[in-house]
Short mmCIF file of C-alpha atoms in Angstrom, two decimals:
data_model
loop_
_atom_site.label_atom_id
_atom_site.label_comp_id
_atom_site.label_asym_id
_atom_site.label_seq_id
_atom_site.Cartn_x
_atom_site.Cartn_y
_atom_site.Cartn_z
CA UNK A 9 46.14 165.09 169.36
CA UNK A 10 44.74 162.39 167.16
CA UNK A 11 46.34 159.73 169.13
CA UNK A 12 44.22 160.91 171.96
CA UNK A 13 41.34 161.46 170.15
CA UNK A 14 41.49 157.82 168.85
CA UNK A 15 42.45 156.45 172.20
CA UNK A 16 39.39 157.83 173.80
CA UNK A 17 36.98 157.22 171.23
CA UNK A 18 38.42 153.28 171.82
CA UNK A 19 37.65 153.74 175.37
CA UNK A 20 34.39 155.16 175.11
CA UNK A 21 33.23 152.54 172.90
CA UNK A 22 35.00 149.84 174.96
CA UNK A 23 32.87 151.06 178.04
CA UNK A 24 29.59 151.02 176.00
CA UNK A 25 29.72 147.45 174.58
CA UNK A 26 30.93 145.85 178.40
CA UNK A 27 27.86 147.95 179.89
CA UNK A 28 25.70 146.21 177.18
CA UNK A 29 26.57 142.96 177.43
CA UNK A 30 26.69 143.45 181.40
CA UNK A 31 22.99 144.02 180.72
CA UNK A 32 22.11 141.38 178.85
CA UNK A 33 23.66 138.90 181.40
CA UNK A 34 21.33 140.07 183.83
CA UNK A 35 18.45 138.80 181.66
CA UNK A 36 19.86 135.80 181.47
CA UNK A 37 18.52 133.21 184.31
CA UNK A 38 20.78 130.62 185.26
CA UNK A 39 19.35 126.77 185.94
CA UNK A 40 21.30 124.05 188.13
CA UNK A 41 20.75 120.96 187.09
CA UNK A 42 21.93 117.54 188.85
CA UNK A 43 22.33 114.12 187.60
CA UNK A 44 18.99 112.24 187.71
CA UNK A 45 18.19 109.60 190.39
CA UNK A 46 17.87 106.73 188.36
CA UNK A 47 15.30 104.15 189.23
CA UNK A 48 16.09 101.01 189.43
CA UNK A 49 19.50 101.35 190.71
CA UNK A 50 21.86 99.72 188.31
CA UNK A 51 25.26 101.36 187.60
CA UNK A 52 25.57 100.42 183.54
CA UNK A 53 22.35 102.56 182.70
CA UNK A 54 23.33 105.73 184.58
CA UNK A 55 25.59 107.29 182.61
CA UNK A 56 23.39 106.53 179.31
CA UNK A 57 20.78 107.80 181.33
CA UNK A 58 22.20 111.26 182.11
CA UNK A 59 24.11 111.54 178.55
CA UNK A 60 20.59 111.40 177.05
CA UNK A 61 18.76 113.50 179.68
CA UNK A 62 21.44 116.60 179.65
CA UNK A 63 21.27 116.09 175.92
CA UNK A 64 17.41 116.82 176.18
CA UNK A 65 18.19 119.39 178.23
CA UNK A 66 20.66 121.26 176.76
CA UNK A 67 18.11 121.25 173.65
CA UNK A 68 15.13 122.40 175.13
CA UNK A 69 17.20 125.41 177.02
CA UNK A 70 18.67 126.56 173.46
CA UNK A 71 14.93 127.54 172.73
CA UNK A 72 14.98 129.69 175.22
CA UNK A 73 17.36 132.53 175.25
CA UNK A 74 16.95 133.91 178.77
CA UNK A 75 18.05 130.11 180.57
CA UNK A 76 21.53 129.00 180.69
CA UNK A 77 21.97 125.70 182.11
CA UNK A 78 24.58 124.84 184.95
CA UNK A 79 25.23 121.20 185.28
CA UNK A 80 26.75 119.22 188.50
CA UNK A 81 28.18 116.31 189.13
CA UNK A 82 26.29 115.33 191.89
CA UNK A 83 22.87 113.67 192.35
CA UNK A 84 20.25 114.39 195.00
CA UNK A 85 17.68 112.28 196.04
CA UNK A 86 14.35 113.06 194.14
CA UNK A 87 11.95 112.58 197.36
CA UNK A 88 14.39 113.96 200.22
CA UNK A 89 15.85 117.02 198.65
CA UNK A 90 17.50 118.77 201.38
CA UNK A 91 15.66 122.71 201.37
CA UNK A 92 19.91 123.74 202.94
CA UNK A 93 21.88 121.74 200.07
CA UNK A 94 19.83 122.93 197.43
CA UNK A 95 20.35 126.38 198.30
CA UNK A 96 24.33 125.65 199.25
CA UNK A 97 24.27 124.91 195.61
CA UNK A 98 22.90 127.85 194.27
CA UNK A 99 24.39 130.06 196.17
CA UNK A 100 28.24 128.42 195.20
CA UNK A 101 27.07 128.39 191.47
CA UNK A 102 25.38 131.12 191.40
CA UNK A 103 22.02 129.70 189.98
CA UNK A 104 18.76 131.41 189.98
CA UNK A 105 17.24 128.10 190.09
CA UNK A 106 17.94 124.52 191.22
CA UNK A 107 16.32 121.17 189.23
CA UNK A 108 16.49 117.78 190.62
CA UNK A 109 15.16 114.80 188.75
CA UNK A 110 14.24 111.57 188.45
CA UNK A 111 14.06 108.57 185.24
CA UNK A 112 12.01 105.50 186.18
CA UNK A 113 12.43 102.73 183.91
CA UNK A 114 9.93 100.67 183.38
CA UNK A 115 10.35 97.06 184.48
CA UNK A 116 9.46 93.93 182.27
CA UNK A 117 9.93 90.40 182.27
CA UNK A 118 11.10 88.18 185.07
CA UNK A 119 14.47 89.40 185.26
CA UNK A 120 16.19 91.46 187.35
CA UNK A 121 17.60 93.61 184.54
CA UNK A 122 15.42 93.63 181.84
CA UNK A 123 13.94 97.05 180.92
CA UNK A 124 11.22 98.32 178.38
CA UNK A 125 12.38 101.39 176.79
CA UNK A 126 9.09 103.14 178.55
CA UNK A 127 10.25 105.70 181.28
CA UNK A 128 8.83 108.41 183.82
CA UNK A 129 10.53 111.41 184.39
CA UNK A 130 9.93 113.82 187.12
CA UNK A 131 11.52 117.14 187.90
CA UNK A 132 11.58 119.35 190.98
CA UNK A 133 11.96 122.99 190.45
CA UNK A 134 13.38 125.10 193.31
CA UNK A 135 14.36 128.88 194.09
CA UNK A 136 17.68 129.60 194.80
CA UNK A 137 16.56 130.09 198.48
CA UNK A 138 15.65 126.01 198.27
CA UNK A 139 11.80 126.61 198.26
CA UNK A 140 10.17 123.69 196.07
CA UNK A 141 8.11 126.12 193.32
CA UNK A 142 6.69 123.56 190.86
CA UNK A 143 7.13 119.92 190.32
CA UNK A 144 6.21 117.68 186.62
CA UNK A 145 6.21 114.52 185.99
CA UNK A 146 6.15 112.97 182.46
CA UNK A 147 5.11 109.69 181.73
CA UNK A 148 5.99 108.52 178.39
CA UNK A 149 3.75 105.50 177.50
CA UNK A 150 0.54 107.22 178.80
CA UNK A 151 1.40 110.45 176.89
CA UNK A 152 3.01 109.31 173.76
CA UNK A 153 1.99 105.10 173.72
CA UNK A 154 5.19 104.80 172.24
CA UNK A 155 5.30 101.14 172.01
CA UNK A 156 8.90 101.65 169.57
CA UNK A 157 11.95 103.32 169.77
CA UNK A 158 15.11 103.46 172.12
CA UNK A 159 15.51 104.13 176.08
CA UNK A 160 17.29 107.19 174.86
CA UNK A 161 14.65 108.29 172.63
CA UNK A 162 11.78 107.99 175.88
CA UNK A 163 14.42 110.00 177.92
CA UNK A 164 14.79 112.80 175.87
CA UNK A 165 10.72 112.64 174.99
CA UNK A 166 10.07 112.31 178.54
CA UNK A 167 12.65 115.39 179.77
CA UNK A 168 10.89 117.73 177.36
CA UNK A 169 7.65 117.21 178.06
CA UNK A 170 8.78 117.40 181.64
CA UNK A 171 10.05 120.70 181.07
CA UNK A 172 7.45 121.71 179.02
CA UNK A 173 5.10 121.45 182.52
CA UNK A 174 7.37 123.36 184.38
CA UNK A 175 7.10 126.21 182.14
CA UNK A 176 3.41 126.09 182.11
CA UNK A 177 3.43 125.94 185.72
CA UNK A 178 5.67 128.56 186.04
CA UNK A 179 3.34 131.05 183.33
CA UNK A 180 0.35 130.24 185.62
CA UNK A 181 2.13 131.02 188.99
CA UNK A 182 3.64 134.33 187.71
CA UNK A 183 -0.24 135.45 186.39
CA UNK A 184 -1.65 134.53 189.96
CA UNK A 185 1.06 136.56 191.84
CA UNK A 186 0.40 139.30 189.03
CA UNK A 187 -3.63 139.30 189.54
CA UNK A 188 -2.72 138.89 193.81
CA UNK A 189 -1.02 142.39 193.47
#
């Protein structure tokens, strides 16, 4: 009698906390991210380039506790994002949302691979369906005149306040379609 009693108190409380947490996943809104296009085109400063992106990333997601962030491989072209690949994407990772991106370096000097540490990222935010929603773009000497400081540093100053954008983009589109209803 007790064993039962015990057994099915175990069950009934393993029920509850897997129909809790089931709910808070649902809350949870899930971000794809792919590897920035990196402008100009030079192999050695892409990987740097996306370590210290995703690091910004990653970051600026922790804040918020309803965005988990999905990271691919793969990079997409900023300009000709496909509206059918994006949402292939989605749909096999099971993202609410799809980001492509882009870091511009800035070029100085007469060489052909000499860089200032002054970048421009942009981000493209799309719906799982592939529908473009809001785009940013964040420009780090005009917004910061950082004249100082590492490639790495602009990248992950630049990502922020790219994201930062998007959210306020987002706020403002989710009062309009509030006030349209």
């Amino acid at each position: 009698m007790r064993k039962e009693l015990l057994f099915s108190i175990i069950l009934i409380f393993g029920f509850t906390i897997n129909t809790i947490s089931a709910q808070k996943r649902s809350d949870v809104q899930s971000i794809l991210y792919f590897n920035p296009e990196v402008e100009p085109d030079v192999e050695e400063v892409k990987e740097p380039t996306n370590l210290a992106f995703f690091s910004a990333v990653s970051d600026n997601l922790s804040l918020h506790r309803k965005s988990k962030m999905l990271k691919t491989e793969t990079q997409l072209s900023f300009e000709t994002a496909d509206q059918q690949t994006i949402s292939d994407y989605a749909i096999n990772n099971d993202a609410d949302f799809v980001t492509v991106s882009k870091v511009k370096y800035f070029k100085v000097g007469l060489g052909k691979y000499v860089f200032s540490n002054q970048v421009i990222v942009s981000m493209k935010l799309f719906d799982k369906s592939g529908n473009l929603i809001t785009e940013s773009s964040y420009d780090t000497y005009k917004k910061n005149m950082r004249m100082l400081g590492s490639a790495e540093n602009s990248i992950k100053i630049g990502t922020a306040g790219a994201l930062k954008t998007i959210l306020k983009n987002l706020r403002k589109i989710k009062l309009v379609s509030e006030n349209d209803m």
